[in-house]
XYZ file of C-alpha atoms in Angstrom:
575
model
C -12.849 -262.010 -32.117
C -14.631 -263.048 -35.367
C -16.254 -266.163 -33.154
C -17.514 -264.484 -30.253
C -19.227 -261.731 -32.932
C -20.812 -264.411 -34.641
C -22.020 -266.151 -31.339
C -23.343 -262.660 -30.161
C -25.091 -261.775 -33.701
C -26.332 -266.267 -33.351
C -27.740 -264.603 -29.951
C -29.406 -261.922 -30.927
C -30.978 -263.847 -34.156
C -32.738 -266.379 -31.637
C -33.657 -263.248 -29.218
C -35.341 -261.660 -31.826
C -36.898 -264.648 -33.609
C -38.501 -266.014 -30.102
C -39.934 -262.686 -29.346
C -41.855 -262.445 -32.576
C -42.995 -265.881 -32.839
C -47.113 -265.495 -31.517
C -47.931 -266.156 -28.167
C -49.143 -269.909 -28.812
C -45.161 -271.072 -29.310
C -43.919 -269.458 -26.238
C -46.665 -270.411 -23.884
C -44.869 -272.489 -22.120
C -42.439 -269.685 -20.621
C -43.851 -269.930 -17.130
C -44.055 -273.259 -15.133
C -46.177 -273.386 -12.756
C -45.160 -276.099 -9.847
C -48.212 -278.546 -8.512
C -47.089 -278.538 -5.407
C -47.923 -274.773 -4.616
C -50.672 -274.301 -7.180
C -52.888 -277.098 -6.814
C -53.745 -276.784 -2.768
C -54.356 -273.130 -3.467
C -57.040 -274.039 -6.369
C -58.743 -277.067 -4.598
C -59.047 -275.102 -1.134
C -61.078 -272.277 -3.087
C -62.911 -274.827 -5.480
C -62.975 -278.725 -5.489
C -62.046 -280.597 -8.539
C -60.050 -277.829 -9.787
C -57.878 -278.719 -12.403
C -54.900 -276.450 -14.471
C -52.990 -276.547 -17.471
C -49.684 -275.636 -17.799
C -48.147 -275.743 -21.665
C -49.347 -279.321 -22.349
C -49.174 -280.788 -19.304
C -52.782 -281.161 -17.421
C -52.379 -281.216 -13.348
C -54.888 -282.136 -10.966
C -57.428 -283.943 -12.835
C -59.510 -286.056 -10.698
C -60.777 -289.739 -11.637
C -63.800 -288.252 -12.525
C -62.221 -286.292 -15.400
C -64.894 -288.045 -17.898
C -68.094 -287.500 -15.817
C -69.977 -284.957 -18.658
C -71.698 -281.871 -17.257
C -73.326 -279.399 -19.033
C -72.027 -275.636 -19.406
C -73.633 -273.334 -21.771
C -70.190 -271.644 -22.026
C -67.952 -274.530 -22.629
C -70.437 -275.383 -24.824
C -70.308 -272.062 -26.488
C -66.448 -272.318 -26.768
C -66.536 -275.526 -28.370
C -69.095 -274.173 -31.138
C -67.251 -271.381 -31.269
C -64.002 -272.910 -32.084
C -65.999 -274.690 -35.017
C -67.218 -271.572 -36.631
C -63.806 -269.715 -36.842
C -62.501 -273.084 -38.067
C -65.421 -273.059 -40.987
C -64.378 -269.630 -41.823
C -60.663 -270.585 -42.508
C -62.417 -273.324 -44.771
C -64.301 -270.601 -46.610
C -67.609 -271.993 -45.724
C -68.507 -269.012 -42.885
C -67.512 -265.350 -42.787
C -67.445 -263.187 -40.033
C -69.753 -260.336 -40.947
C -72.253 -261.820 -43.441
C -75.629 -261.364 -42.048
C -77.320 -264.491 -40.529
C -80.553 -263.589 -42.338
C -78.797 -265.012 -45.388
C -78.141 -268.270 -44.062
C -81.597 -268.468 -41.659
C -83.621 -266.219 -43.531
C -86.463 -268.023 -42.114
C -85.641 -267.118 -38.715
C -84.077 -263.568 -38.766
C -85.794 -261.236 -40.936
C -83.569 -258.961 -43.376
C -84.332 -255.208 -42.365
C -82.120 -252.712 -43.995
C -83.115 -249.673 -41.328
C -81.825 -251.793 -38.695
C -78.250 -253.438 -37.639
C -78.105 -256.252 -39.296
C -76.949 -259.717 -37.191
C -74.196 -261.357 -38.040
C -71.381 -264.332 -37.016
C -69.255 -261.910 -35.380
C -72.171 -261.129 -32.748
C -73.253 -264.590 -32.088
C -69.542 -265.342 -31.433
C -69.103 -262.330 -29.021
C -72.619 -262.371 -27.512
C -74.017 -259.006 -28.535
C -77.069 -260.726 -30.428
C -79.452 -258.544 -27.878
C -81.687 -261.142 -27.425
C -84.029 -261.913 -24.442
C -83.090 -264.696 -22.026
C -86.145 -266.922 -22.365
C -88.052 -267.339 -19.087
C -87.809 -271.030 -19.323
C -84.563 -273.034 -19.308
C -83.697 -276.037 -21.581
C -80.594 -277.835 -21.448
C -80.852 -278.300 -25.544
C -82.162 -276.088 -28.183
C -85.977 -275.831 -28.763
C -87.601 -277.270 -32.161
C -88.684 -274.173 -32.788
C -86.658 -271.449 -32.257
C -88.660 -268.769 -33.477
C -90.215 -267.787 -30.072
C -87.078 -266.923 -28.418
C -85.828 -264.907 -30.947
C -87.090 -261.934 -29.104
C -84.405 -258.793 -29.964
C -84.138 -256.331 -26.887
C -81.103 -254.721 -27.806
C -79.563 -253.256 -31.185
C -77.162 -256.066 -32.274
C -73.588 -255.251 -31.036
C -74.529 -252.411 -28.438
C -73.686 -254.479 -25.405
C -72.173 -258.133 -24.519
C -73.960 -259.723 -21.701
C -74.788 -263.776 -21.270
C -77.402 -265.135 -24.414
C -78.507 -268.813 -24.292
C -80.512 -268.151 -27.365
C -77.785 -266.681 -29.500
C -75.700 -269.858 -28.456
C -79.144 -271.998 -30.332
C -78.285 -269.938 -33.369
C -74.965 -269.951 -33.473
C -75.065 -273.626 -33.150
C -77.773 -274.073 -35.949
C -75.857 -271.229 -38.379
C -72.995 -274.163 -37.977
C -75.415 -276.975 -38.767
C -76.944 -275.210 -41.108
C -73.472 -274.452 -43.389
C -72.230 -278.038 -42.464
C -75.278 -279.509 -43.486
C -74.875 -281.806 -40.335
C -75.869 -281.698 -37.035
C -73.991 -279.368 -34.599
C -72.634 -282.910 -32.309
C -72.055 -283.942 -35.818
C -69.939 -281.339 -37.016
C -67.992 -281.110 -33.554
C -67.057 -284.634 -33.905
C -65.444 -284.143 -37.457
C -64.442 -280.440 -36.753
C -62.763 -280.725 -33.271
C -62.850 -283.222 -31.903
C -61.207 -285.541 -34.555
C -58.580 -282.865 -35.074
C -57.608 -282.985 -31.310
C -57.711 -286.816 -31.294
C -60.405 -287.033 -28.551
C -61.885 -290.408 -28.442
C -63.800 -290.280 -25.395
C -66.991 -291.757 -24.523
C -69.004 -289.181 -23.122
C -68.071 -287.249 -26.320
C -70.339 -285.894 -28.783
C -68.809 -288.853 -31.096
C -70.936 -291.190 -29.004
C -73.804 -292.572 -30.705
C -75.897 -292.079 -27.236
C -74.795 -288.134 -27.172
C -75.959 -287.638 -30.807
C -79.414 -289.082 -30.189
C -80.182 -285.860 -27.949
C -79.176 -282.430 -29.273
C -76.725 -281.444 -26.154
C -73.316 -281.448 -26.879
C -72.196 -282.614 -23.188
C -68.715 -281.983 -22.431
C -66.466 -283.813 -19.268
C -63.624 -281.989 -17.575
C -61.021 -284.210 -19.910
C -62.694 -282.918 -23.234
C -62.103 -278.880 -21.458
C -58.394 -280.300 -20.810
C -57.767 -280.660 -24.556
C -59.567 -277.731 -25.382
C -57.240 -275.820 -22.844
C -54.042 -277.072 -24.486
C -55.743 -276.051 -27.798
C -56.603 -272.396 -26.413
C -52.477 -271.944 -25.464
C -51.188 -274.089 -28.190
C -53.143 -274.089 -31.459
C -52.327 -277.384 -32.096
C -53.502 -280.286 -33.460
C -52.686 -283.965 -32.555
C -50.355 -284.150 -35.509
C -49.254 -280.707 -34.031
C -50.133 -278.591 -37.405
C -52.094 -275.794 -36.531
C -55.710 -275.940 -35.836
C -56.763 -272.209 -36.909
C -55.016 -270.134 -39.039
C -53.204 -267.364 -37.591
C -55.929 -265.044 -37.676
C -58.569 -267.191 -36.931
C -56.433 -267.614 -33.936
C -55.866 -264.031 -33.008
C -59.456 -263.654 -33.134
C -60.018 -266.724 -30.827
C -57.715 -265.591 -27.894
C -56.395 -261.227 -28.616
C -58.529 -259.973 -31.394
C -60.894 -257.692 -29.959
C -64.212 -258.558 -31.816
C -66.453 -255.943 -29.658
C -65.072 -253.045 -27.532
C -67.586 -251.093 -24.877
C -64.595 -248.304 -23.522
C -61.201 -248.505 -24.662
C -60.500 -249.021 -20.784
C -63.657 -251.275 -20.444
C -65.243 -254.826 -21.437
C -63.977 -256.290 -24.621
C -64.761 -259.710 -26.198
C -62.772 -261.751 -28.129
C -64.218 -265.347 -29.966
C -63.527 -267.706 -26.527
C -64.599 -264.723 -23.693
C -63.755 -261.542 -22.278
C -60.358 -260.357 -22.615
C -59.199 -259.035 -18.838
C -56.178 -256.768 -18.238
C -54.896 -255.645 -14.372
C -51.602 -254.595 -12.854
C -49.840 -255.319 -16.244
C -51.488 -258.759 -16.850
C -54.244 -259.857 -19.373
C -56.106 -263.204 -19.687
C -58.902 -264.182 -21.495
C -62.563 -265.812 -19.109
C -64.823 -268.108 -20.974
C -66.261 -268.111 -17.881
C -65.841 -267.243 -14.052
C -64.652 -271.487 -13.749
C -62.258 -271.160 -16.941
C -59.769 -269.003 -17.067
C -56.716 -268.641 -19.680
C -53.470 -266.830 -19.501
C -52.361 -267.360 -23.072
C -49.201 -265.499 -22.882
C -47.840 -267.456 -19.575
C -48.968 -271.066 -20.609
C -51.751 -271.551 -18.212
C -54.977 -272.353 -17.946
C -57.250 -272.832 -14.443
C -60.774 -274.925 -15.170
C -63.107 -275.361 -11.545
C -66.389 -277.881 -13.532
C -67.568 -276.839 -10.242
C -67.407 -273.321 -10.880
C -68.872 -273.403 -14.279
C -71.585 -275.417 -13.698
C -73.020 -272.674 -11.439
C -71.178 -272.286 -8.056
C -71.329 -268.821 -7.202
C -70.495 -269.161 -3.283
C -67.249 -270.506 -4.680
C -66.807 -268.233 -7.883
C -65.346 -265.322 -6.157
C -62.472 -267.924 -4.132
C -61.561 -269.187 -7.600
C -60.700 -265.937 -9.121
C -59.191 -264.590 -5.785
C -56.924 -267.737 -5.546
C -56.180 -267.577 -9.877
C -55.062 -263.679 -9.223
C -52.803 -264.788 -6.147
C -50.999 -267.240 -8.521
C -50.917 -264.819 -11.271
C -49.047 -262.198 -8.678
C -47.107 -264.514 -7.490
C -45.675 -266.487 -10.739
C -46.657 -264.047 -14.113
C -44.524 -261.028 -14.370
C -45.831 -257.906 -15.609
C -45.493 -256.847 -19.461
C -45.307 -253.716 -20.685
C -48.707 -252.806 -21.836
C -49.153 -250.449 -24.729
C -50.624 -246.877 -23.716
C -53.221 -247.019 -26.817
C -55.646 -247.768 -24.855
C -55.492 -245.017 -22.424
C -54.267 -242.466 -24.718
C -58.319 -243.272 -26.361
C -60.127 -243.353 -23.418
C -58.320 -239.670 -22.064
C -59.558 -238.526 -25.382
C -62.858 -239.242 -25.158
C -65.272 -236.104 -23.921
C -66.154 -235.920 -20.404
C -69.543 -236.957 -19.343
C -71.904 -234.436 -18.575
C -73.724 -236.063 -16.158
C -73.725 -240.351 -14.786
C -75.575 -239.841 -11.827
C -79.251 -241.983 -11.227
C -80.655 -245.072 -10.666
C -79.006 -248.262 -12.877
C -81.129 -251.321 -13.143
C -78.691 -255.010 -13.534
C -79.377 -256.034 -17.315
C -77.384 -259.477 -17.955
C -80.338 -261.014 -18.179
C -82.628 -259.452 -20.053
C -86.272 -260.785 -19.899
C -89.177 -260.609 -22.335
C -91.707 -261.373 -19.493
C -92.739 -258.739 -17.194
C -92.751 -260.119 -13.950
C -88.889 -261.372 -14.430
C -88.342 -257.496 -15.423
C -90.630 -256.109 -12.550
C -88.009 -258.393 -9.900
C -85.084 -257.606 -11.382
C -85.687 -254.178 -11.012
C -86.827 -254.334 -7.714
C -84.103 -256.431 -6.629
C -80.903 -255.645 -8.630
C -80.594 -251.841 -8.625
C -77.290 -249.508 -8.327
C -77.481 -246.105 -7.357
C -74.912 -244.043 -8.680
C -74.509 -240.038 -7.229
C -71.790 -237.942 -7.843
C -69.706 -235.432 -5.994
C -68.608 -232.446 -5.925
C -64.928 -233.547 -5.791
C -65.394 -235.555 -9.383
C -65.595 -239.077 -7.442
C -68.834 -241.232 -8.149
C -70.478 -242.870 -4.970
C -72.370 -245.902 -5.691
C -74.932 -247.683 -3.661
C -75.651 -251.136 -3.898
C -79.134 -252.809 -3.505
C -77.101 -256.487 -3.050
C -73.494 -257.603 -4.261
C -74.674 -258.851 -7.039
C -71.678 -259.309 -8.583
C -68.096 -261.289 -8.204
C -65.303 -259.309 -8.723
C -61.874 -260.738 -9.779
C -60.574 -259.373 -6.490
C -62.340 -258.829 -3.472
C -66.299 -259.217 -3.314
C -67.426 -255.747 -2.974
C -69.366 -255.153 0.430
C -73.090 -254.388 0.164
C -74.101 -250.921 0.835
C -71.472 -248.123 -0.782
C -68.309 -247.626 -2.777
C -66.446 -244.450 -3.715
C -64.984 -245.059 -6.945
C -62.584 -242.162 -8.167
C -61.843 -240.869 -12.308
C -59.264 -242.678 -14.207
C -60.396 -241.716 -17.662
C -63.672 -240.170 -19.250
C -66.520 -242.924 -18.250
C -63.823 -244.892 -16.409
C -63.726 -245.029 -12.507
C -62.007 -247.584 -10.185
C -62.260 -247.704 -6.395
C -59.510 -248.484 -3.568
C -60.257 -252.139 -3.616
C -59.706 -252.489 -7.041
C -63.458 -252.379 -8.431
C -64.258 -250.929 -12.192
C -67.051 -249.049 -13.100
C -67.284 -248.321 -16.800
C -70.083 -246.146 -18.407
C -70.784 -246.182 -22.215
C -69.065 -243.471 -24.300
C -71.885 -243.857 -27.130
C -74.839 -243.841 -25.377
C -73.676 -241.219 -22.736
C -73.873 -243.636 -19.720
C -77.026 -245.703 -20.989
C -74.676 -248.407 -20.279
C -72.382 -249.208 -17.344
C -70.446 -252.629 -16.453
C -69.411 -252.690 -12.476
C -66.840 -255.310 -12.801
C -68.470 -257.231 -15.525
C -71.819 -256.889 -14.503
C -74.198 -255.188 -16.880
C -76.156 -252.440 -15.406
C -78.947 -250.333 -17.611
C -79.735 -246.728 -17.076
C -83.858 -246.357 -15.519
C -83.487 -243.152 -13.735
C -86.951 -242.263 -11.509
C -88.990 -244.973 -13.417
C -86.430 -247.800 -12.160
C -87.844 -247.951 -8.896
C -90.402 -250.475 -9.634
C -91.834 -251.178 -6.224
C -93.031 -247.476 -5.476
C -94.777 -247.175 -8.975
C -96.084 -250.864 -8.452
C -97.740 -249.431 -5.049
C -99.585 -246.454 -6.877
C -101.196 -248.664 -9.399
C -104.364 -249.502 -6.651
C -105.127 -245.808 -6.474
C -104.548 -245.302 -10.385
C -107.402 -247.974 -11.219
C -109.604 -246.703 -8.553
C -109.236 -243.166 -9.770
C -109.477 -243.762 -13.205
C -112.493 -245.982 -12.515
C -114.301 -243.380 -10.803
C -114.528 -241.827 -14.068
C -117.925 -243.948 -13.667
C -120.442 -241.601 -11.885
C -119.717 -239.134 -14.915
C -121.960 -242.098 -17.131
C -125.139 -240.339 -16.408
C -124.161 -237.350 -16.474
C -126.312 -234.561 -17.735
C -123.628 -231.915 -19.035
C -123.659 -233.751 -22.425
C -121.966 -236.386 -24.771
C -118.144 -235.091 -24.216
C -118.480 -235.903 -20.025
C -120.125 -239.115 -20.423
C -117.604 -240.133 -23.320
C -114.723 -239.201 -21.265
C -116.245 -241.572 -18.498
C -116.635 -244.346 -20.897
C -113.285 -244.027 -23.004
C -111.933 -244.517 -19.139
C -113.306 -247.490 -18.153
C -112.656 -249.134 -21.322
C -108.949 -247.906 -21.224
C -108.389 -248.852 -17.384
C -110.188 -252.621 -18.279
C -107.840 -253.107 -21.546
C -105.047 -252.126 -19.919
C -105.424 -253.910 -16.159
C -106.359 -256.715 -18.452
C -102.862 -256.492 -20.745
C -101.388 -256.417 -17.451
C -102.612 -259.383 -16.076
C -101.915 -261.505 -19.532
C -97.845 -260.229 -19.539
C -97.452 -260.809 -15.725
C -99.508 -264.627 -15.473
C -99.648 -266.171 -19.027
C -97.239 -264.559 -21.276
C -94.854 -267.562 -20.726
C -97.566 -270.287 -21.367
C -98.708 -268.713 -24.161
C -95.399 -268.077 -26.015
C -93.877 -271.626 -25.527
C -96.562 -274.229 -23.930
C -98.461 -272.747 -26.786
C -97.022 -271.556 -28.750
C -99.413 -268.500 -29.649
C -97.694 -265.267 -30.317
C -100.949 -264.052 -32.154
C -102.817 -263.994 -29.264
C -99.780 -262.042 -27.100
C -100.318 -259.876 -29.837
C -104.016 -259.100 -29.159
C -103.779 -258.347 -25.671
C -100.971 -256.083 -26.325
C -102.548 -254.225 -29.094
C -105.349 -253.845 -26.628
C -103.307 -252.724 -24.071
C -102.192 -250.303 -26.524
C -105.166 -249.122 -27.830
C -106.199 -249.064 -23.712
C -103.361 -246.412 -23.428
C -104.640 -243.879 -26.080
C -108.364 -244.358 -24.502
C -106.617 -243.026 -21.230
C -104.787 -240.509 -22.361
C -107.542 -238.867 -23.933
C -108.599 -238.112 -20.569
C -106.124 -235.211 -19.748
C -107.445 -233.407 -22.972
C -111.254 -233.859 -22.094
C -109.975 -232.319 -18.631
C -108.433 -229.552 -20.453
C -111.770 -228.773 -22.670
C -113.948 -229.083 -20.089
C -112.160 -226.187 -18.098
C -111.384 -223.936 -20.836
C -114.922 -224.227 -22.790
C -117.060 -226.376 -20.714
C -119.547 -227.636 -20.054
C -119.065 -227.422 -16.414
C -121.207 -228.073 -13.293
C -122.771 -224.689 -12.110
C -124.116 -225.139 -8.692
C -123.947 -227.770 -5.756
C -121.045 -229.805 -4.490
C -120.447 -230.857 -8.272
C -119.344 -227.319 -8.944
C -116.949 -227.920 -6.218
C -115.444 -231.087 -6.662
C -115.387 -231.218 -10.694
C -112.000 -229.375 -11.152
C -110.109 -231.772 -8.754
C -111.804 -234.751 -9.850
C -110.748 -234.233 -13.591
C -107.343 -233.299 -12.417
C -107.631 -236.757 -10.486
C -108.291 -238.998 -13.124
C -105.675 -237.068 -15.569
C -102.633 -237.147 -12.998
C -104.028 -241.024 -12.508
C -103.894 -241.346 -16.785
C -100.454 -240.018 -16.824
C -98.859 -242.158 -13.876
C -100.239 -245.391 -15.592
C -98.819 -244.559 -19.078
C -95.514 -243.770 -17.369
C -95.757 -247.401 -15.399
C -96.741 -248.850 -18.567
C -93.081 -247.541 -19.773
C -91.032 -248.227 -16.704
C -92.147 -252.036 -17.191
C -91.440 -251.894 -21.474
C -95.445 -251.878 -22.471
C -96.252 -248.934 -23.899
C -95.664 -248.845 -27.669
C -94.962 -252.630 -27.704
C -97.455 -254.217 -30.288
C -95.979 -257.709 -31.023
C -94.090 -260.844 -29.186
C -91.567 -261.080 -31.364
């Protein structure tokens, strides 16, 4: 009797002592057999690899062929900085302006930017026009801030150039440099395409091959070494793969350091990008290069055939009702309805703003029955289920700001900003109400000029200074403006990194500026001129004044409000 209640007590030690080890020694709990896994991956994507526990299946001969991904790149820097702040050398909320002061400017009346945002993409900065497949010399110029550090997390090439020169800036090394010592020694990659390579560190692009993501995969579900200590500390680690570093909704986006942690139907995973996928608490890990390197037509396959796998082999866990319980709590929207214009890819250049707009736009009404109907200008997004169809989708409450549809779609609004935000399955979307629909207000810009320019046959005029001032102070105000125009939408990208002349984007702005006061000047002359005069007295002048001057001041107000829609008016500097 004593024996078999010492072999049930032995039993319940070694329950209890496997279920609170973390999820990195139990990954291996679900096996995943080649045989039905692989044709499923390879059909949707070629050269799709996976990784179960420690075993890699599926790589192809060409598993050390380097390719360039901004976000395996990203991972692999990021896995560098949480391992600097278990060395003491980095910290997760000390302001980068300490550490680049040259580069980011310490403002106390604004948020300041730290490690934590860099790591999660929240920087806010503007995706430069211009792609480079390694970081400029000078990164100054695309250090443009759009957003308020931490409001939203969308894609940021640039904050990926300053994360990686924050690292070589603490290390005192370069960035290839300090991946070499930092994680790739650890992991005991000696490959030749790696940044160890004498070739690689000549150029500043850490280039990584489908073998190097291999090893990182095993290091994402194990956090292992090749000695098999650990590589990150246990809460560097928690950070990497659960720690939620940025929350939008507690039922929406959230970011940990490697990607966006997903949860559906009782299952969570964590995707560094729509070709790399990890299920940390099953073992597994699905990598398409093919995918990552850009291949949307195949994207949406991918994560259809990853969430067939993950029905078919991951079993459900019990998911904690925190996160609902929050969300129910929050207050109920007043009122999401309007036009949404996609903002993933925010641009400082305004004709990469004025296409976007016109191109990627949701339309969001709702009705009377509480559900939101959405219209779609394209599917402009990949959902982890089904592509939605363009045209319309009915999406239907689940929480405050929180709305799914029958296929399985989310549409998330922003609590704290009352809906200035929304993701539709990932995909940031921006609040522009009446002034998002670029191509109408585009259109009315011919008439503006040619009634503001009419302002002209008032030159001559003999009812005194104020008339012929107001004519003047209009067709200096249309020409600085038409001319600020013309500068943003032709040279602004020539000027900012061919020559790198901010100064001068600053001229034409402050002109543009100073153009928009000129004009609105005009609706007060208007309102002078018809409540004291001078006025015409006789003729066809007496006539036609009135609705001339109420011409040029409806014309003055549509072109201040264009000048907004596009992000002009009040902007003074390029940086």
């Amino acid at each position: 009797m004593r024996g078999l209640q010492s072999v049930l007590m032995l039993r319940t030690f070694i329950i209890v002592i496997v279920f609170s080890l973390p999820p990195a020694a139990w990954a291996q709990s679900v096996v995943l057999r080649a045989s039905d896994v692989l044709p499923l991956l390879t059909e949707a994507a070629p050269d799709t690899f996976y990784v179960n526990g420690t075993a890699v299946y599926g790589l192809s001969v060409e598993a050390e062929t380097p390719f360039v991904s901004h976000d395996a790149q990203r991972l692999a820097v990021s896995l560098v900085a949480l391992r600097l702040i278990d060395q003491g050398k980095l910290s997760l909320d000390t302001p980068v302006a300490q550490i680049l002061p040259e580069l980011i400017e310490k403002n106390p009346f604004r948020v300041a930017l730290t490690l934590r945002h860099l790591l999660t993409e929240t920087g806010g900065f503007a995706v430069p026009p211009v792609t480079t497949d390694s970081p400029p010399e000078n990164l100054a110029p695309f250090l443009i801030e759009l957003r308020t550090p931490g409001q939203v997390s969308a894609p940021d090439p640039t904050g990926l150039d300053l994360l990686e020169l924050l690292v070589a800036r603490t290390t005192s090394q370069s960035v290839q440099e300090t991946i070499a010592l930092e994680l790739f020694k650890p992991l005991g990659i000696h490959d030749k395409n790696s940044a160890t390579d004498s070739a690689t560190l000549a150029s500043k692009t850490v280039t990584l091959s489908p073998k190097i993501l291999a090893h990182l995969a095993i290091l994402l579900l194990r956090n292992e070494q090749s000695d098999g200590t650990a590589y990150l500390s246990d809460l560097s680690y928690e950070m990497l793969m659960e720690g939620v570093l940025w929350l939008f909704h507690p039922l929406g986006p959230e970011r940990c350091a490697a990607g966006y942690l997903q949860r559906r139907a009782g299952r969570s995973w964590v995707e560094i990008n729509p070709g790399f996928v990890v299920f940390p608490r099953e073992g597994a890990a699905f990598i398409s290069p093919r995918v990552m390197v850009g291949g949307s037509d195949i994207a949406v396959r991918f994560k259809q055939a990853i969430w067939r796998i993950a029905e078919e082999n991951f079993p459900p866990h019990s998911g904690s009702t925190t996160r609902l319980e929050a969300a129910r709590a929050l207050a109920p929207p007043a009122d999401l309805g309007g036009r949404y214009t996609r903002a993933d890819q925010p641009s400082a250049w305004l004709r990469a703003r004025v296409d976007n707009m016109a191109e990627n736009w949701i339309r969001v009404n709702e009705m009377a029955d509480g559900n939101l109907r959405v219209t779609m200008s394209s599917p402009a997004h990949e959902a982890f289920g089904d592509a939605p169809p363009q045209g319309t989708l009915t999406f239907q409450p689940k929480a405050p700001y929180h709305y799914t549809s029958d296929s399985g779609e989310r549409l998330t609004f922003s609590p704290v900003r009352a809906g200035g935000y929304l993701y539709l399955d990932g995909v940031l979307y921006r609040y522009t109400g009446l002034l998002g629909n670029i191509p109408f207000l585009l259109s009315l810009l011919p008439w503006v000029f040619a009634a503001l320019t009419s302002a002209a046959l008032h030159l001559q005029s003999n009812l005194g200074k104020p008339w012929r001032r107001m004519a003047l102070f209009s067709l200096i105000g249309s020409a600085l403006i038409g001319g600020g125009l013309y500068a943003e939408w032709a040279l602004w990208p020539t000027v900012m990194y061919e020559w790198d002349s901010p100064a001068l984007i600053t001229l034409w702005r402050s002109g543009l500026n100073i153009g928009l006061m000129l004009v609105l000047s005009l609706p007060l002359f208007a309102l002078s001129f018809v409540r004291r005069g001078p006025m015409p007295e006789k003729g066809w002048a007496l006539i036609l004044a009135g609705p001339h001057l109420a011409l040029i001041s409806i014309a003055a107000m549509t072109l201040f409000l264009i000048t907004v829609a596009v992000g002009l008016a009040g902007t003074f500097t390029a940086l």
